[in-house]
XYZ file of N, CA and C in Angstrom:
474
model
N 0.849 -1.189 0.000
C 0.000 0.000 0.000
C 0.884 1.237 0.000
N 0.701 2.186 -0.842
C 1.401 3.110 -0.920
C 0.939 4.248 -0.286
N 1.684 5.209 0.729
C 1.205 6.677 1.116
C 0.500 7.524 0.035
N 0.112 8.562 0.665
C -0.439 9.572 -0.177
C 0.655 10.680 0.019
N 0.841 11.685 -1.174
C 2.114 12.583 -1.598
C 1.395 13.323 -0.960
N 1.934 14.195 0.224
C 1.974 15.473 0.887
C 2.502 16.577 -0.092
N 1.349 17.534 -0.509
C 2.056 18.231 -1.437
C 1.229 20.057 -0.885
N 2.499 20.275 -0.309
C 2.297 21.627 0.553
C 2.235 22.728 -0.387
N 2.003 22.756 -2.373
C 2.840 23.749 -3.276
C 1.127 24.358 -2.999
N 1.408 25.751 -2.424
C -0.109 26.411 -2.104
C -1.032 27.195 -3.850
N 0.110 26.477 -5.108
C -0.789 26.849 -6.193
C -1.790 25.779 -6.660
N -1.488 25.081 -5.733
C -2.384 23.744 -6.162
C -3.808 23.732 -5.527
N -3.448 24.761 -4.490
C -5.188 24.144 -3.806
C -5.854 26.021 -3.453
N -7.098 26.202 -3.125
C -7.652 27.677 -3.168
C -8.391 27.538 -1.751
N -8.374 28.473 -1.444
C -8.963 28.308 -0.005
C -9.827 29.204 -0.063
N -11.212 28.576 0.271
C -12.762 29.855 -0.248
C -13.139 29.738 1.267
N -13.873 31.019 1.125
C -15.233 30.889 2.208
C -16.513 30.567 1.519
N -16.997 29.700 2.031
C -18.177 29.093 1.701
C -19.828 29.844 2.029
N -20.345 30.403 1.249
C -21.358 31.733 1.109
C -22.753 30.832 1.200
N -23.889 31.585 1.428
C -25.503 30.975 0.941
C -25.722 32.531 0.122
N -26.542 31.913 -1.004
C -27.053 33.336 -1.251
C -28.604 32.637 -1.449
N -29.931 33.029 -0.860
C -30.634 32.045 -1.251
C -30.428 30.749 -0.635
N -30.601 29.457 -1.509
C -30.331 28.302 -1.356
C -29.028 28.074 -1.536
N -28.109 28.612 -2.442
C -27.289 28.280 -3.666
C -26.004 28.694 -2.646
N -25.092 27.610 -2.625
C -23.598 27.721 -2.511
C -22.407 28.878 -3.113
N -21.709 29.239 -2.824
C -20.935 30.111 -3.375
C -19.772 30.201 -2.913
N -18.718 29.968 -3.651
C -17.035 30.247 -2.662
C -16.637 31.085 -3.223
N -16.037 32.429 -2.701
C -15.423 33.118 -2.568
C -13.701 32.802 -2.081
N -12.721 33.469 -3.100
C -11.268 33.579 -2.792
C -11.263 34.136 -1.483
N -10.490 33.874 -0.349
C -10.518 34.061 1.152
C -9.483 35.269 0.806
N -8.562 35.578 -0.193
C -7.575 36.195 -0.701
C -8.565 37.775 -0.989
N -9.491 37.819 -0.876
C -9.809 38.677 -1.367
C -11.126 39.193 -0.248
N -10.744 38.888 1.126
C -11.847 38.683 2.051
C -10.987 39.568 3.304
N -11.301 40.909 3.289
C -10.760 41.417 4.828
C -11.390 40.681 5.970
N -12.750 40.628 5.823
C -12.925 40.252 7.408
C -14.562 39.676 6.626
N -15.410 39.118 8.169
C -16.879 38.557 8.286
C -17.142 39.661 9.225
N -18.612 39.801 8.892
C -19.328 40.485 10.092
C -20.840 40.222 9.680
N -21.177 40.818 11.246
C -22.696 40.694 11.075
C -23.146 41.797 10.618
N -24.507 41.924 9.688
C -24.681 43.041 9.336
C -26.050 43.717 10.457
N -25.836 45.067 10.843
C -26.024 45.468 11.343
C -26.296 46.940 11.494
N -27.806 47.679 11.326
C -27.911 49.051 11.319
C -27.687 49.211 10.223
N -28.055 48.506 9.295
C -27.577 49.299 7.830
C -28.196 50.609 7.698
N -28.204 52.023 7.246
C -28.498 52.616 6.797
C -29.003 53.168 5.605
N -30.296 52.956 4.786
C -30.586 52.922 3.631
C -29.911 54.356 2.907
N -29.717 54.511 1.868
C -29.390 55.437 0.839
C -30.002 56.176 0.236
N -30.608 57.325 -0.142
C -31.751 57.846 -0.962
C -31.614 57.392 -2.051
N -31.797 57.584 -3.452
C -31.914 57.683 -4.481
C -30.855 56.445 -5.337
N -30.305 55.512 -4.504
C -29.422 54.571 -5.233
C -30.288 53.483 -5.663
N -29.587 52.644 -6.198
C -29.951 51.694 -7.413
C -30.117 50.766 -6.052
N -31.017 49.910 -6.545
C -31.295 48.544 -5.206
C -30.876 47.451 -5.025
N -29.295 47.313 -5.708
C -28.752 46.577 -5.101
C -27.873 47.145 -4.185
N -27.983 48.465 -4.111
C -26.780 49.326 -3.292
C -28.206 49.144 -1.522
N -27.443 48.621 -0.600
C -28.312 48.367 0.427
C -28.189 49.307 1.868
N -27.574 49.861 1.955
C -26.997 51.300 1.903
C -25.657 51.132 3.025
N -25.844 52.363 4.208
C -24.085 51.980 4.528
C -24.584 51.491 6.063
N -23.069 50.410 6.694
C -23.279 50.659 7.827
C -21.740 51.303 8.438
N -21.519 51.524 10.044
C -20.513 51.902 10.467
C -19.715 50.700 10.946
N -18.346 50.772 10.729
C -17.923 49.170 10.476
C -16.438 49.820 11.142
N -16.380 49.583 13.149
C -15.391 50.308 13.773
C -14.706 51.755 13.340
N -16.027 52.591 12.892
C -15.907 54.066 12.618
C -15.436 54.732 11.191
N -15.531 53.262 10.461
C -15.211 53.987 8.993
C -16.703 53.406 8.120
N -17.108 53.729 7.376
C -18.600 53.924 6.451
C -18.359 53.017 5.600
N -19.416 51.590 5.409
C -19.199 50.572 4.665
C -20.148 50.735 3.735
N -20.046 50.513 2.425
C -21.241 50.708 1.796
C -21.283 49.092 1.890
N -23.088 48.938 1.736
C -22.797 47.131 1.908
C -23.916 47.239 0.151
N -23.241 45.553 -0.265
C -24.262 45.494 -1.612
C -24.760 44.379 -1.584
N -25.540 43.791 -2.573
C -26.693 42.697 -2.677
C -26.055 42.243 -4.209
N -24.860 41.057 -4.358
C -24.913 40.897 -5.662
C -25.827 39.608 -6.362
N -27.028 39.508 -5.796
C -27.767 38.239 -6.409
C -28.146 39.231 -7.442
N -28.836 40.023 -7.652
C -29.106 40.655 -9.313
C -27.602 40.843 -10.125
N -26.908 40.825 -9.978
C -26.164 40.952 -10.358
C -25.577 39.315 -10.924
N -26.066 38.357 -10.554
C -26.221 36.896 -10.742
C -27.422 36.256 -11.074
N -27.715 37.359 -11.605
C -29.080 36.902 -12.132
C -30.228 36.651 -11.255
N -29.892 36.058 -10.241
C -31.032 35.691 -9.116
C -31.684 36.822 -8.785
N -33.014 36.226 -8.002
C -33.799 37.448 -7.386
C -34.000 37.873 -6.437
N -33.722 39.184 -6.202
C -33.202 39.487 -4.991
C -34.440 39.704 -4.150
N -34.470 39.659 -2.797
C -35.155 39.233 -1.734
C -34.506 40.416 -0.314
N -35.372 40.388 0.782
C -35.163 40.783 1.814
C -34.118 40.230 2.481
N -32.740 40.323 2.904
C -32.159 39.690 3.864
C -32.811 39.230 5.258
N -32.421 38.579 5.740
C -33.207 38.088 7.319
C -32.260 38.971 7.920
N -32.967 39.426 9.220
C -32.232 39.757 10.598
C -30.525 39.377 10.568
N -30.664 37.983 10.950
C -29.007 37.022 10.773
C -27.918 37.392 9.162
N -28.213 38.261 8.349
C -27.695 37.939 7.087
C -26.255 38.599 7.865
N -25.209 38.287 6.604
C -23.963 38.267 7.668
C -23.114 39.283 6.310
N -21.980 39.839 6.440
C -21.654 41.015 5.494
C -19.894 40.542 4.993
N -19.871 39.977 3.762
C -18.193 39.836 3.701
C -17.343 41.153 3.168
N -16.668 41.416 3.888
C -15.633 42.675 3.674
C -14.513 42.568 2.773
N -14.588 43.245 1.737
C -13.775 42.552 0.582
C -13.128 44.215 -0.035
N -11.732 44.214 -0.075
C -11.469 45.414 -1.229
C -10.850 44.543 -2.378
N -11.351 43.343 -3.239
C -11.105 43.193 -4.077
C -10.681 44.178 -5.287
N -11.767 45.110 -5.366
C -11.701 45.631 -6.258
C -11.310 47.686 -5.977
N -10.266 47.500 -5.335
C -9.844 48.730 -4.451
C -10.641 49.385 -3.969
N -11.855 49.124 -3.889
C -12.440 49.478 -3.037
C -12.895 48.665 -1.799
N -13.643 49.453 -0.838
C -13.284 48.444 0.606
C -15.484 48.695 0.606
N -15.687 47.558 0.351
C -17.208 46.955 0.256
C -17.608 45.506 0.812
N -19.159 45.396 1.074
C -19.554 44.750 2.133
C -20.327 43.947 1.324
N -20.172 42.977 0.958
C -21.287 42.186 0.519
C -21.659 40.784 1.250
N -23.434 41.740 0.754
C -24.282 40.861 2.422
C -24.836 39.287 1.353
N -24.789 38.871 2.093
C -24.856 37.205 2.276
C -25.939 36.609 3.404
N -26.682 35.769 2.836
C -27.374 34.891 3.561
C -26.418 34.602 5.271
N -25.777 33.374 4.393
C -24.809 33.225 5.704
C -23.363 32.777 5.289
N -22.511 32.587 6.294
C -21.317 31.990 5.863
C -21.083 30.204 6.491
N -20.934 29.612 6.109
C -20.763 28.148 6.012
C -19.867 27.810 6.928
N -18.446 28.044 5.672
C -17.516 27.442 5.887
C -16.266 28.221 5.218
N -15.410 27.713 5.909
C -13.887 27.724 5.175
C -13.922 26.520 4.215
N -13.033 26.590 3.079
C -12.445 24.967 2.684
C -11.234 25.628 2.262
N -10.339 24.599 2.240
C -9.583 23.964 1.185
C -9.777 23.233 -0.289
N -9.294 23.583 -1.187
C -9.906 22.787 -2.197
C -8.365 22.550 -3.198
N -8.576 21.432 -3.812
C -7.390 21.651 -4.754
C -8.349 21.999 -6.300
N -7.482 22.786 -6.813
C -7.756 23.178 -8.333
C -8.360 22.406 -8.931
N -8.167 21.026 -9.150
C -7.849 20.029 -9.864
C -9.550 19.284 -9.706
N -10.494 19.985 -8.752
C -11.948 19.309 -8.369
C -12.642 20.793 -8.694
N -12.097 21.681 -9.444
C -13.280 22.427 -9.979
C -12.907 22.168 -11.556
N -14.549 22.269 -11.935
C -14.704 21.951 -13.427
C -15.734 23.152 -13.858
N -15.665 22.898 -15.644
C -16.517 24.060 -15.811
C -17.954 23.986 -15.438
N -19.173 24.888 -15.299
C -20.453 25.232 -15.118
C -20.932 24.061 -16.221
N -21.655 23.621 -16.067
C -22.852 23.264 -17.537
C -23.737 24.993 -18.049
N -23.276 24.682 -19.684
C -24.027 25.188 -20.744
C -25.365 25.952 -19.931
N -26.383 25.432 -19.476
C -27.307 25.712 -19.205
C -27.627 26.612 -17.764
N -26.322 27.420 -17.555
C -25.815 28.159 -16.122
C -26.522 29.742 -16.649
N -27.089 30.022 -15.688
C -27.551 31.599 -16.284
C -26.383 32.352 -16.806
N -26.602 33.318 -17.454
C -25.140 33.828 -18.446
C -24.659 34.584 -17.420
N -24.884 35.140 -16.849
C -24.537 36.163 -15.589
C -23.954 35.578 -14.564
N -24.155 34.100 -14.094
C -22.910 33.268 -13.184
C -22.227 32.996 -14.094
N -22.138 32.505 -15.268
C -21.558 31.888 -16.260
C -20.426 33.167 -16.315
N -20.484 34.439 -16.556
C -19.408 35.544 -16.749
C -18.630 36.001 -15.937
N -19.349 35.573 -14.534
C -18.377 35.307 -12.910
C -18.026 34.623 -12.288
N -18.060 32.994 -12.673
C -17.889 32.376 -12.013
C -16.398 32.108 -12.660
N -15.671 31.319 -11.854
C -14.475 30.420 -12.135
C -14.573 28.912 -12.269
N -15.319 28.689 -11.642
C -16.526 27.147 -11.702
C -17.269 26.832 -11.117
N -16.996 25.100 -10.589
C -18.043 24.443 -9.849
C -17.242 23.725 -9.151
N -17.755 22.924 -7.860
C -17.500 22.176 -7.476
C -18.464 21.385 -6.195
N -18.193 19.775 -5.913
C -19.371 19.823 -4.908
C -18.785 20.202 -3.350
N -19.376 20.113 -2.667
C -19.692 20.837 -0.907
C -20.987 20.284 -0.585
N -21.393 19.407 0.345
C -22.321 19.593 1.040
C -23.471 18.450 0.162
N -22.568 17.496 -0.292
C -23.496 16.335 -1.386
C -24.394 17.748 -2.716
N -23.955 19.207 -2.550
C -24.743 20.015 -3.939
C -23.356 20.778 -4.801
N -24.073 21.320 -5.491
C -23.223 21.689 -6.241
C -22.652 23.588 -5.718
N -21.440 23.819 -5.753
C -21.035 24.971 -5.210
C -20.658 25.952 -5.880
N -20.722 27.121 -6.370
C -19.949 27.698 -7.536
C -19.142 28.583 -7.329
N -17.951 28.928 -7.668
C -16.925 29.448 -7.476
C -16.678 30.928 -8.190
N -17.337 31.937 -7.645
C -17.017 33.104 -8.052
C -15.607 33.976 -8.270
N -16.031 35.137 -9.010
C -14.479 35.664 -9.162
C -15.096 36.814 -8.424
N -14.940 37.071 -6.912
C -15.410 38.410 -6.802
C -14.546 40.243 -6.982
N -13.100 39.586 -7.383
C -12.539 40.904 -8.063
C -13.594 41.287 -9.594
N -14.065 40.392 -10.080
C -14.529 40.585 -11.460
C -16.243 41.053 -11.125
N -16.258 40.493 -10.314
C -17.780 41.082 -9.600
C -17.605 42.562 -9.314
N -16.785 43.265 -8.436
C -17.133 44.105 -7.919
C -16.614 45.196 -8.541
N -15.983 45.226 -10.054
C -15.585 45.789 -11.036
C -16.638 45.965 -11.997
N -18.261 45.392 -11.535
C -18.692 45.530 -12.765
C -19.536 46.924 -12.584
N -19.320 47.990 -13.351
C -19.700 48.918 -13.784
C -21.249 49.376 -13.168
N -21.972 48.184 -13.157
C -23.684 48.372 -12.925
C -23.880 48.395 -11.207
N -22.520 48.084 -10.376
C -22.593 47.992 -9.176
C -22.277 49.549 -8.158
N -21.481 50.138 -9.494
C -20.607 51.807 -8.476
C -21.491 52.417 -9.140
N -22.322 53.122 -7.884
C -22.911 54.352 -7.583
C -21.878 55.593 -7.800
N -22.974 56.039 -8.834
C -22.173 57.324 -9.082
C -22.574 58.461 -8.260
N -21.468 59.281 -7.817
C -21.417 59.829 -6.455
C -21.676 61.634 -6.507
N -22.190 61.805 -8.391
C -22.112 63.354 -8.346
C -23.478 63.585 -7.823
């Protein structure tokens, strides 16, 4: 019987946090994750677009928090009380996107995500990086630098 190869090379494997949005699974690069929090006191926004959910105070600096299920095509819904806020400056900016809940950490190696099936709404299909399973379902693997770059998400501030 032969061992299994210990292979410590950290380009081989991605380490997500494991998201709900809805029903639906989601991992997020942990690389691209300042912190978790609960969301809390949000403050609505006048006149912004509705996925912008407005700001909260996040240890004295102003978070804008967002809702990217329209932005994934899905339909967006009321958060519950419990929804929880991932802190991300992926995209140089420092934003909150609220989430059902958070799961989990994993580990994953590269090598167990594959592409979406054809029949993936086009809008995960243009953000995702893939699939993979978690939880006996299927999980999908977002790019959220490419998310939070998309144009339809920044409120324009004149």
């Amino acid at each position: 019987e032969q061992g299994k190869k210990v292979n410590n090379d950290q380009s081989d494997t991605l380490q997500l946090a494991v998201v709900l949005l809805g029903q639906e699974y989601f991992g997020l690069d942990i690389r691209f994750i300042n912190e978790f929090t609960k969301a809390r006191n949000i403050i609505p926004l006048p006149n912004c677009p509705q996925h912008v959910l407005g700001n909260m105070n996040l240890r004295g600096s102003i978070l804008t928090i967002i809702d990217i299920r329209h932005t994934l095509g899905m339909y967006s819904e009321n958060f519950l009380p419990g929804a929880k806020i991932v802190v991300s400056s992926a995209a140089d900016i420092l934003v909150g996107v609220a989430v059902d809940d958070i799961d989990d950490i994993v580990q994953l190696n590269r090598g167990d995500i594959v592409p979406l099936p054809v029949s993936t709404h086009p809008e995960v299909l243009r953000y995702a990086v893939g699939t993979t399973h978690y939880n006996q379902r299927a999980m999908t693997i977002l790019n959220l630098p490419e998310i939070l770059k998309n144009k339809d998400l920044i409120v324009d501030e004149r």
